[in-house]
Short mmCIF file of C-alpha atoms and ligand atoms in Angstrom, two decimals:
data_model
loop_
_atom_site.label_atom_id
_atom_site.label_comp_id
_atom_site.label_asym_id
_atom_site.label_seq_id
_atom_site.Cartn_x
_atom_site.Cartn_y
_atom_site.Cartn_z
CA MET B 1374 34.67 75.55 118.82
CA SER B 1375 38.13 76.93 118.21
CA ALA B 1376 39.37 75.46 114.71
CA PRO B 1377 41.16 73.04 114.03
CA VAL B 1378 45.04 71.97 113.92
CA CYS B 1379 45.85 71.43 110.12
CA VAL B 1380 48.50 68.32 109.34
CA VAL B 1381 49.94 68.46 105.84
CA GLY B 1382 50.68 64.87 104.51
CA ALA B 1383 49.72 61.47 104.45
CA GLY B 1384 51.68 58.91 105.87
CA GLY B 1385 51.87 57.29 109.37
CA ARG B 1386 54.07 60.49 111.10
CA GLU B 1387 50.67 62.64 109.95
CA HIS B 1388 48.41 59.91 111.53
CA ALA B 1389 49.72 60.10 114.68
CA LEU B 1390 50.27 63.33 114.72
CA ALA B 1391 46.74 63.90 113.75
CA LEU B 1392 45.53 61.44 116.71
CA ALA B 1393 47.48 62.92 119.69
CA LEU B 1394 46.31 66.68 118.24
CA ALA B 1395 42.48 65.34 118.31
CA ARG B 1396 42.97 64.91 121.81
CA SER B 1397 42.62 68.28 122.02
CA SER B 1398 41.49 69.67 118.96
CA ASP B 1399 39.66 69.11 116.00
CA VAL B 1400 42.24 67.93 112.55
CA VAL B 1401 42.06 68.42 109.45
CA VAL B 1402 44.70 66.83 107.16
CA THR B 1403 45.75 67.40 103.77
CA PRO B 1404 45.99 65.14 101.68
CA GLY B 1405 45.84 62.18 104.66
CA ASN B 1406 45.09 59.33 104.23
CA PRO B 1407 41.73 56.82 104.24
CA GLY B 1408 43.03 55.31 107.59
CA MET B 1409 42.24 58.76 109.60
CA PRO B 1410 38.82 59.89 109.88
CA ALA B 1411 37.49 59.54 113.56
CA THR B 1412 35.97 60.87 116.36
CA THR B 1413 38.47 60.25 119.83
CA ALA B 1414 37.18 59.16 122.48
CA GLU B 1415 37.50 62.81 123.96
CA GLY B 1416 34.75 63.71 120.85
CA HIS B 1417 37.71 65.32 118.72
CA ARG B 1418 37.43 64.63 115.19
CA ILE B 1419 39.90 64.21 112.15
CA SER B 1420 38.88 64.70 108.62
CA VAL B 1421 40.71 64.36 105.63
CA THR B 1422 40.35 67.27 102.87
CA ALA B 1423 41.56 66.95 99.40
CA ALA B 1424 42.15 70.82 99.17
CA PRO B 1425 45.70 72.72 99.06
CA ALA B 1426 46.99 73.80 102.94
CA ASP B 1427 46.56 77.30 102.44
CA GLU B 1428 42.69 76.95 101.41
CA VAL B 1429 42.36 75.37 104.49
CA ASP B 1430 40.72 76.97 107.50
CA ALA B 1431 43.07 75.77 110.64
CA GLY B 1432 44.11 77.91 113.35
CA LEU B 1433 47.18 76.12 113.64
CA PHE B 1434 49.35 74.53 110.44
CA VAL B 1435 51.47 71.52 111.28
CA ILE B 1436 53.61 70.13 108.18
CA GLY B 1437 54.69 67.01 107.92
CA PRO B 1438 56.69 65.92 104.78
CA GLU B 1439 60.39 67.77 103.79
CA GLY B 1440 59.42 68.56 100.67
CA PRO B 1441 56.80 71.15 100.98
CA LEU B 1442 59.00 72.55 103.43
CA VAL B 1443 62.00 72.97 101.71
CA ASP B 1444 59.22 74.20 98.80
CA GLY B 1445 58.82 77.22 101.12
CA LEU B 1446 54.55 76.61 102.70
CA ALA B 1447 55.49 77.31 105.87
CA ASP B 1448 56.74 81.00 104.36
CA ARG B 1449 53.66 80.94 102.07
CA LEU B 1450 51.27 80.08 105.04
CA ARG B 1451 53.09 82.49 107.46
CA ALA B 1452 52.28 85.50 104.91
CA LYS B 1453 49.17 84.92 105.68
CA GLY B 1454 48.88 85.41 108.68
CA HIS B 1455 49.03 81.51 110.21
CA LEU B 1456 50.65 80.29 112.85
CA VAL B 1457 52.90 77.43 111.18
CA VAL B 1458 55.08 74.51 112.49
CA GLY B 1459 58.00 73.83 110.43
CA PRO B 1460 60.89 75.91 109.18
CA GLY B 1461 60.60 78.80 106.41
CA ALA B 1462 62.60 77.29 102.63
CA ASP B 1463 65.73 79.27 104.69
CA GLY B 1464 65.72 77.13 107.44
CA ALA B 1465 64.83 73.62 105.51
CA ARG B 1466 68.05 73.99 103.46
CA LEU B 1467 69.33 72.51 106.39
CA GLU B 1468 67.71 68.73 105.67
CA GLY B 1469 67.33 70.07 101.45
CA SER B 1470 70.79 69.84 101.23
CA LYS B 1471 73.29 68.16 103.22
CA ALA B 1472 75.73 70.18 102.64
CA PHE B 1473 74.35 73.03 104.03
CA MET B 1474 73.51 71.50 106.92
CA LYS B 1475 77.07 70.06 107.53
CA GLU B 1476 78.74 73.59 107.30
CA LEU B 1477 76.61 74.30 109.48
CA LEU B 1478 77.36 72.16 112.21
CA SER B 1479 81.31 72.82 111.33
CA GLU B 1480 80.53 76.81 112.12
CA ALA B 1481 78.91 75.87 115.37
CA GLY B 1482 81.53 73.55 116.38
CA VAL B 1483 78.56 70.05 116.63
CA PRO B 1484 80.50 67.14 117.11
CA THR B 1485 80.10 65.36 113.42
CA ALA B 1486 81.82 62.77 111.25
CA ARG B 1487 85.01 64.02 109.07
CA PHE B 1488 83.36 65.01 105.63
CA GLY B 1489 84.42 66.42 102.30
CA VAL B 1490 81.25 68.15 99.69
CA PHE B 1491 82.42 67.54 96.42
CA ASP B 1492 81.08 67.96 92.49
CA ARG B 1493 83.71 66.01 90.62
CA ALA B 1494 84.54 62.71 91.28
CA ASP B 1495 88.09 62.61 90.72
CA ASP B 1496 88.42 64.83 93.91
CA ALA B 1497 85.48 62.90 96.01
CA LEU B 1498 87.50 59.86 94.98
CA ALA B 1499 90.93 60.97 96.12
CA PHE B 1500 88.70 62.37 99.51
CA LEU B 1501 87.46 58.91 99.97
CA ARG B 1502 90.89 56.83 99.60
CA SER B 1503 92.21 58.96 102.18
CA LEU B 1504 89.79 57.67 104.82
CA PRO B 1505 90.62 54.70 106.73
CA GLY B 1506 87.02 52.86 105.89
CA PRO B 1507 83.87 52.66 106.78
CA TRP B 1508 82.67 54.73 103.75
CA VAL B 1509 79.63 56.52 103.87
CA VAL B 1510 78.21 58.87 100.69
CA LYS B 1511 75.82 60.77 100.59
CA THR B 1512 73.42 62.62 98.05
CA ASP B 1513 73.43 65.97 98.41
CA GLY B 1514 69.65 66.52 97.71
CA LEU B 1515 66.58 64.77 99.38
CA ALA B 1516 65.96 60.86 98.72
CA ALA B 1517 63.10 59.97 100.65
CA GLY B 1518 66.14 58.66 103.16
CA LYS B 1519 67.63 56.51 100.89
CA GLY B 1520 70.29 58.85 99.06
CA VAL B 1521 73.02 56.93 101.81
CA LEU B 1522 75.49 54.29 101.46
CA VAL B 1523 77.65 52.69 104.02
CA THR B 1524 80.01 50.13 103.10
CA ASP B 1525 83.28 48.26 104.38
CA SER B 1526 83.56 47.98 100.84
CA LEU B 1527 86.21 50.62 99.25
CA ALA B 1528 85.48 49.86 95.62
CA GLN B 1529 81.21 49.92 96.45
CA ALA B 1530 81.52 53.35 98.09
CA GLU B 1531 83.73 54.26 94.49
CA ALA B 1532 81.16 53.16 91.98
CA ASP B 1533 77.93 54.73 94.09
CA VAL B 1534 80.31 58.48 93.96
CA VAL B 1535 80.17 57.81 90.08
CA ALA B 1536 76.88 56.86 89.33
CA LYS B 1537 75.63 59.49 92.15
CA LEU B 1538 77.88 62.42 90.39
CA SER B 1539 76.60 61.38 86.84
CA GLY B 1540 73.03 61.50 87.79
CA SER B 1541 72.07 58.07 86.56
CA ALA B 1542 70.96 56.98 90.31
CA PHE B 1543 69.69 59.97 92.18
CA GLY B 1544 69.42 62.67 89.04
CA PRO B 1545 70.23 66.54 90.19
CA ALA B 1546 70.00 65.21 94.23
CA GLY B 1547 72.92 63.51 93.44
CA ARG B 1548 74.84 65.51 91.14
CA ARG B 1549 76.74 66.86 94.33
CA VAL B 1550 78.03 64.18 97.15
CA VAL B 1551 79.03 64.22 100.83
CA VAL B 1552 81.71 61.72 101.31
CA GLU B 1553 81.82 60.88 105.05
CA GLU B 1554 83.77 59.16 107.71
CA GLY B 1555 81.87 55.69 108.70
CA LEU B 1556 80.79 56.05 112.22
CA THR B 1557 79.97 53.29 114.74
CA GLY B 1558 78.35 53.35 117.05
CA PRO B 1559 74.20 52.25 118.21
CA GLU B 1560 71.67 55.41 116.87
CA CYS B 1561 69.04 57.76 118.53
CA SER B 1562 66.78 60.18 117.32
CA LEU B 1563 65.83 62.93 119.00
CA LEU B 1564 62.72 64.96 117.84
CA VAL B 1565 63.29 68.91 119.57
CA LEU B 1566 60.66 71.73 119.52
CA CYS B 1567 61.90 75.21 118.48
CA ASP B 1568 60.49 78.84 119.23
CA GLY B 1569 63.07 80.12 117.09
CA ARG B 1570 65.69 80.19 120.27
CA ARG B 1571 64.33 77.71 122.78
CA VAL B 1572 64.62 73.93 122.43
CA VAL B 1573 62.63 71.64 124.59
CA PRO B 1574 63.04 67.88 123.31
CA LEU B 1575 60.35 65.16 123.24
CA ALA B 1576 61.74 61.41 124.24
CA PRO B 1577 63.88 59.94 122.77
CA ALA B 1578 63.50 56.79 119.75
CA ARG B 1579 65.64 54.73 118.04
CA ASP B 1580 64.46 53.66 114.24
CA ALA B 1581 66.16 50.99 112.26
CA LYS B 1582 66.88 52.24 108.66
CA ARG B 1583 67.88 49.23 107.07
CA LEU B 1584 65.27 46.61 105.52
CA GLY B 1585 66.49 43.80 106.57
CA ASP B 1586 67.01 42.09 110.58
CA GLY B 1587 70.41 42.39 111.87
CA ASP B 1588 70.54 45.63 110.34
CA THR B 1589 71.19 44.62 106.76
CA GLY B 1590 69.93 45.67 102.80
CA PRO B 1591 69.78 48.51 101.54
CA ASN B 1592 68.37 52.12 103.57
CA THR B 1593 65.03 53.01 104.22
CA GLY B 1594 62.58 55.53 105.10
CA GLY B 1595 62.70 53.98 108.46
CA MET B 1596 61.08 50.53 108.98
CA GLY B 1597 60.47 50.24 112.75
CA ALA B 1598 61.19 52.55 115.74
CA PHE B 1599 60.82 52.61 120.00
CA SER B 1600 60.82 54.75 122.32
CA PRO B 1601 61.73 55.90 124.95
CA VAL B 1602 65.69 54.49 124.52
CA PRO B 1603 67.29 52.69 127.40
CA ASP B 1604 70.75 53.75 126.86
CA VAL B 1605 69.53 57.38 126.20
CA ASP B 1606 68.67 58.19 129.41
CA ASP B 1607 67.56 62.38 130.59
CA ASP B 1608 70.93 63.39 131.44
CA LEU B 1609 72.31 62.44 127.78
CA VAL B 1610 69.71 64.33 126.33
CA ASP B 1611 70.17 67.65 128.04
CA ASP B 1612 73.67 66.99 126.98
CA LEU B 1613 72.62 66.41 123.64
CA VAL B 1614 71.26 69.50 123.59
CA VAL B 1615 73.13 71.78 124.98
CA ARG B 1616 76.23 70.35 122.78
CA SER B 1617 73.92 69.77 119.51
CA VAL B 1618 71.02 71.42 119.10
CA GLU B 1619 71.74 74.71 120.46
CA PRO B 1620 74.83 75.69 119.00
CA LEU B 1621 73.12 75.02 115.79
CA VAL B 1622 70.26 77.45 116.80
CA GLY B 1623 72.61 79.48 117.42
CA VAL B 1624 74.15 79.17 114.39
CA LEU B 1625 70.74 79.80 112.28
CA ARG B 1626 69.47 82.72 114.21
CA ALA B 1627 72.78 84.80 113.15
CA ARG B 1628 71.91 83.48 109.88
CA GLY B 1629 68.82 85.42 109.98
CA ILE B 1630 66.77 82.30 110.11
CA ASP B 1631 63.98 82.52 112.56
CA TYR B 1632 64.10 78.55 112.93
CA ARG B 1633 60.27 77.82 114.31
CA GLY B 1634 59.34 73.92 114.00
CA ILE B 1635 61.25 70.89 114.63
CA LEU B 1636 64.53 69.44 115.05
CA TYR B 1637 65.64 66.06 114.01
CA ALA B 1638 68.57 65.30 115.20
CA GLY B 1639 70.01 61.69 114.20
CA LEU B 1640 72.68 60.85 116.10
CA MET B 1641 75.65 57.89 116.09
CA LEU B 1642 76.22 57.43 120.02
CA THR B 1643 80.60 56.65 118.95
CA PRO B 1644 83.00 55.11 121.42
CA ASP B 1645 84.43 59.16 120.73
CA GLY B 1646 80.83 60.60 122.28
CA PRO B 1647 77.71 61.38 120.50
CA LYS B 1648 78.64 62.92 117.00
CA VAL B 1649 75.63 64.26 114.90
CA LEU B 1650 74.61 62.29 111.91
CA GLU B 1651 71.97 64.90 110.56
CA PHE B 1652 69.02 67.29 110.77
CA ASN B 1653 66.13 66.74 109.65
CA VAL B 1654 63.84 69.88 109.22
CA ARG B 1655 60.53 67.78 110.58
CA PHE B 1656 59.15 65.05 112.95
CA GLY B 1657 60.55 61.49 112.20
CA ASP B 1658 58.85 58.71 110.18
CA PRO B 1659 58.39 55.89 112.08
CA GLU B 1660 59.82 58.23 115.37
CA THR B 1661 57.00 60.04 115.74
CA GLN B 1662 54.57 56.58 115.62
CA ALA B 1663 56.38 55.22 118.63
CA VAL B 1664 56.90 59.17 120.77
CA LEU B 1665 53.71 60.40 120.47
CA PRO B 1666 51.22 57.82 121.63
CA ARG B 1667 53.59 58.81 124.90
CA LEU B 1668 52.69 61.93 125.70
CA GLY B 1669 51.47 63.15 128.40
CA SER B 1670 51.56 66.78 127.91
CA ASP B 1671 48.95 68.31 125.23
CA LEU B 1672 50.94 68.79 121.64
CA VAL B 1673 48.88 71.24 120.42
CA GLU B 1674 49.68 73.92 123.40
CA LEU B 1675 53.39 72.76 122.49
CA LEU B 1676 53.10 73.63 119.26
CA THR B 1677 51.53 76.01 118.64
CA ALA B 1678 54.19 77.82 121.96
CA ALA B 1679 56.60 76.87 119.47
CA ALA B 1680 55.05 78.76 115.97
CA ALA B 1681 54.28 81.53 118.88
CA GLY B 1682 57.36 82.27 119.46
CA ARG B 1683 56.90 81.50 123.16
CA LEU B 1684 57.79 77.83 124.10
CA SER B 1685 57.57 78.91 128.05
CA ASP B 1686 60.22 77.08 131.10
CA GLU B 1687 57.20 74.82 132.19
CA ALA B 1688 57.04 72.99 128.44
CA ALA B 1689 60.73 72.27 128.79
CA ARG B 1690 59.70 68.66 129.65
CA PRO B 1691 57.06 67.62 127.93
CA ALA B 1692 55.55 64.46 130.09
CA PHE B 1693 55.75 61.18 128.94
CA THR B 1694 54.47 58.52 130.04
CA ALA B 1695 56.90 55.38 131.58
CA GLY B 1696 55.66 52.46 129.19
CA PRO B 1697 57.58 51.97 126.33
CA ALA B 1698 56.09 52.14 122.40
CA VAL B 1699 56.53 50.04 119.77
CA SER B 1700 56.38 50.69 116.22
CA VAL B 1701 56.66 47.83 113.36
CA VAL B 1702 56.55 49.24 109.93
CA LEU B 1703 54.10 46.98 107.52
CA ALA B 1704 56.59 47.85 103.61
CA ALA B 1705 55.36 46.83 100.01
CA ALA B 1706 56.96 43.66 98.58
CA GLY B 1707 60.09 45.49 96.46
CA TYR B 1708 60.59 48.80 98.67
CA PRO B 1709 62.32 50.87 98.85
CA HIS B 1710 63.03 49.88 94.85
CA GLN B 1711 59.88 49.50 93.07
CA ALA B 1712 56.73 49.06 95.69
CA THR B 1713 54.38 46.50 94.36
CA THR B 1714 50.76 48.07 95.07
CA GLY B 1715 47.27 47.19 94.92
CA GLU B 1716 47.00 43.29 97.47
CA VAL B 1717 44.33 43.53 100.04
CA ILE B 1718 44.85 44.16 103.59
CA PRO B 1719 43.57 41.64 105.58
CA GLY B 1720 42.36 42.28 109.61
CA LEU B 1721 41.59 45.66 109.61
CA ASP B 1722 37.57 47.09 110.28
CA PRO B 1723 36.01 49.74 108.40
CA GLY B 1724 37.77 51.91 110.16
CA GLY B 1725 41.27 51.05 109.34
CA GLN B 1726 42.21 49.27 113.58
CA LEU B 1727 42.76 45.85 113.84
CA ALA B 1728 39.50 44.28 113.28
CA ASP B 1729 40.56 41.79 116.42
CA PRO B 1730 42.01 44.08 118.42
CA VAL B 1731 44.81 43.48 120.34
CA PRO B 1732 45.09 46.08 123.88
CA GLY B 1733 47.86 48.86 123.40
CA VAL B 1734 47.98 48.59 119.95
CA VAL B 1735 47.31 51.42 117.05
CA VAL B 1736 47.21 50.87 113.52
CA HIS B 1737 48.69 54.00 111.63
CA HIS B 1738 48.40 54.07 108.17
CA ALA B 1739 50.65 55.52 105.50
CA GLY B 1740 50.10 53.70 102.35
CA THR B 1741 46.87 53.07 101.91
CA ARG B 1742 43.76 54.16 99.24
CA ARG B 1743 40.30 52.37 98.87
CA ASP B 1744 38.38 51.78 96.96
CA GLY B 1745 35.70 54.11 97.97
CA PRO B 1746 34.72 54.76 101.51
CA SER B 1747 33.30 51.34 101.98
CA GLY B 1748 35.55 49.02 100.09
CA PRO B 1749 38.84 46.96 101.19
CA PHE B 1750 41.71 48.87 102.26
CA ARG B 1751 44.91 47.85 99.70
CA VAL B 1752 48.21 48.45 99.49
CA ALA B 1753 49.23 52.37 97.50
CA GLY B 1754 52.64 53.13 98.54
CA GLY B 1755 55.67 51.71 100.17
CA ARG B 1756 55.46 52.00 103.77
CA VAL B 1757 52.49 51.10 104.21
CA LEU B 1758 51.53 50.67 108.13
CA ALA B 1759 52.81 51.25 111.27
CA VAL B 1760 51.55 48.82 113.99
CA THR B 1761 51.94 50.73 117.12
CA ALA B 1762 52.12 49.42 120.41
CA VAL B 1763 52.19 50.93 124.12
CA GLY B 1764 53.44 48.33 126.74
CA THR B 1765 54.23 48.50 130.32
CA ASP B 1766 57.47 47.75 129.62
CA LEU B 1767 59.24 47.22 125.88
CA GLY B 1768 58.25 43.41 125.62
CA GLU B 1769 54.93 43.74 126.32
CA ALA B 1770 54.72 46.73 123.52
CA ARG B 1771 56.56 44.30 121.42
CA THR B 1772 54.83 41.17 121.41
CA ARG B 1773 51.48 43.94 121.26
CA ALA B 1774 53.09 45.24 118.25
CA TYR B 1775 53.97 41.94 116.63
CA ARG B 1776 50.78 40.54 117.15
CA GLY B 1777 49.30 43.11 115.54
CA VAL B 1778 51.98 43.01 112.66
CA GLU B 1779 50.94 38.97 112.05
CA ALA B 1780 46.97 39.94 111.74
CA LEU B 1781 47.64 42.14 108.48
CA VAL B 1782 50.20 40.68 106.55
CA TRP B 1783 49.36 40.31 103.14
CA ASP B 1784 51.44 38.46 100.41
CA GLY B 1785 54.17 40.17 99.86
CA ALA B 1786 54.55 42.18 103.02
CA GLN B 1787 57.53 42.72 104.39
CA TYR B 1788 58.61 43.65 107.64
CA ARG B 1789 61.77 43.65 110.26
CA ARG B 1790 61.32 40.87 113.19
CA ASP B 1791 63.85 42.37 115.30
CA ILE B 1792 62.51 46.23 116.43
CA ALA B 1793 62.96 46.51 120.34
CA GLY B 1794 64.21 43.27 120.15
CA GLY B 1795 68.19 41.65 120.90
CA ASP B 1796 70.60 44.23 119.57
CA ARG B 1797 67.94 46.48 118.77
CA VAL B 1798 67.62 47.16 122.17
CA VAL B 1799 71.28 49.09 123.20
CA GLY B 1800 72.07 49.45 118.95
CA VAL B 1801 74.68 47.92 117.00
CA ALA B 1802 75.95 50.08 114.17
CA PRO B 1803 75.10 48.87 110.95
CA VAL B 1804 78.28 48.83 108.20
CA GLU B 1805 78.23 45.77 105.81
CA GLY B 1806 76.14 45.76 102.62
CA GLY B 1807 73.89 48.05 101.63
CA GLY B 1808 73.35 50.70 99.72
CA ALA B 1809 71.13 53.39 98.30
P1 AMP D 3021 71.32 60.35 107.18
O1 AMP D 3021 70.00 59.91 106.34
O2 AMP D 3021 72.49 61.00 106.67
O3 AMP D 3021 70.47 59.86 108.76
O4 AMP D 3021 71.84 58.59 107.30
C1 AMP D 3021 70.91 57.68 107.19
C2 AMP D 3021 71.38 56.98 107.85
O5 AMP D 3021 72.70 55.78 107.56
C3 AMP D 3021 71.77 57.16 109.64
O6 AMP D 3021 70.80 56.36 110.42
C4 AMP D 3021 72.85 56.10 109.28
O7 AMP D 3021 72.34 54.60 109.94
C5 AMP D 3021 73.64 56.15 108.25
N1 AMP D 3021 74.80 56.99 108.56
C6 AMP D 3021 74.45 57.97 108.36
N2 AMP D 3021 75.98 58.71 108.30
C7 AMP D 3021 77.07 57.57 108.81
C8 AMP D 3021 78.77 57.74 109.29
N3 AMP D 3021 78.76 59.02 108.97
N4 AMP D 3021 79.06 56.54 109.77
C9 AMP D 3021 77.75 55.41 109.76
N5 AMP D 3021 76.74 55.46 108.96
C10 AMP D 3021 75.96 56.58 109.08
N1 LIG D 3022 63.07 57.66 110.27
C1 LIG D 3022 63.79 58.55 109.89
C2 LIG D 3022 63.37 59.79 109.18
O1 LIG D 3022 61.98 59.87 109.09
O2 LIG D 3022 64.11 60.40 108.55
#
């Protein structure tokens, strides 16, 4: 039997990765979460371990979150001769510093919002005031998806610049800010595999970043997603790859960066054409939960090829089912600020899936814990569960996902009622209110 695949991380994204990889291999997740251990229908096992990644015996390592990538985990694993999906610290700077990312996008000629990078409040405020609005203020450093303010209020943007640069809002991550013009239009998340040279797109997804229905409230890591996206067809995906992803890979190579992993393009389809809002250096969460259940191709093969620098032409279009997937996040009370934890989650069986199953539904665990191996599942983090459903059409997938959600709601749970519904399908630009 060949060595397992090791997935690094503990969230819903890693649960979805583990399930997709376990269609063709045993999987070990570090540190994982209590909803993950399972034996799949094909007989492959998913197990979790507290051992650090570099002590796990695996044939392929897939690093989920950005933090370990920015910290150089992929470099350390490659130095030991392992195959790794995820860039080294050099490539991960794309996500670790929004200023660096914007610099590379400019160099590559990738369409993106007009911007300036500032360490000093007076310069940042002068630039802000020169823009027509809406206004966007981002921490340069990592802030778990919460460091971005998009606002129609210049006064709010000004106050945010001052709070971030003073270090009071986000500590060191905010001591440099990127100020941008606010764009409008529906968003799209495009995840592509990169083997250092070639890129292979996965099916597009649409994420819901704001906490509240109708794109209101603060930005979060993501409250739900669906795939495919009706207004992003294959031709548009090809166009996005050619205009936005390949030029970036060219610039990375020119800088000597051998980028093997996922490039996640966050795009806005503006009236002036698609523009890149950001590049992340990993799979999206919860986009992965909505994309991977639709994957017909072998994920172990695809990721091994990316890690080994040999994505082939056959991989150019991985197969996806026509049936859509919808993933709805259940978050703790207080998220994204101070999450309240400890509540028992009702409606789960001992394996962490729906006690009363709904066809096509899988529960992806993220912030859950258990008191001992057979205790009830409890809330342990901000985003707790992602309830994901496939269906023959978006309506069916959505109905199934929400039936699952309703069975699991605990006192204080937060979730959006409009994932893959109404305006979210075609997309509406979020510009009002909210904040970091
Ligand atoms: P980011 O982490 O840069 O993707 O930003 C998080 C979210 O903020 C995006 O998904 C958008 O919803 C919003 N956003 C970021 N940049 C802009 C922009 N220039 N104009 C409008 N909205 C933006
Ligand atoms: N869903 C947004 C992210 O993964 O950054």
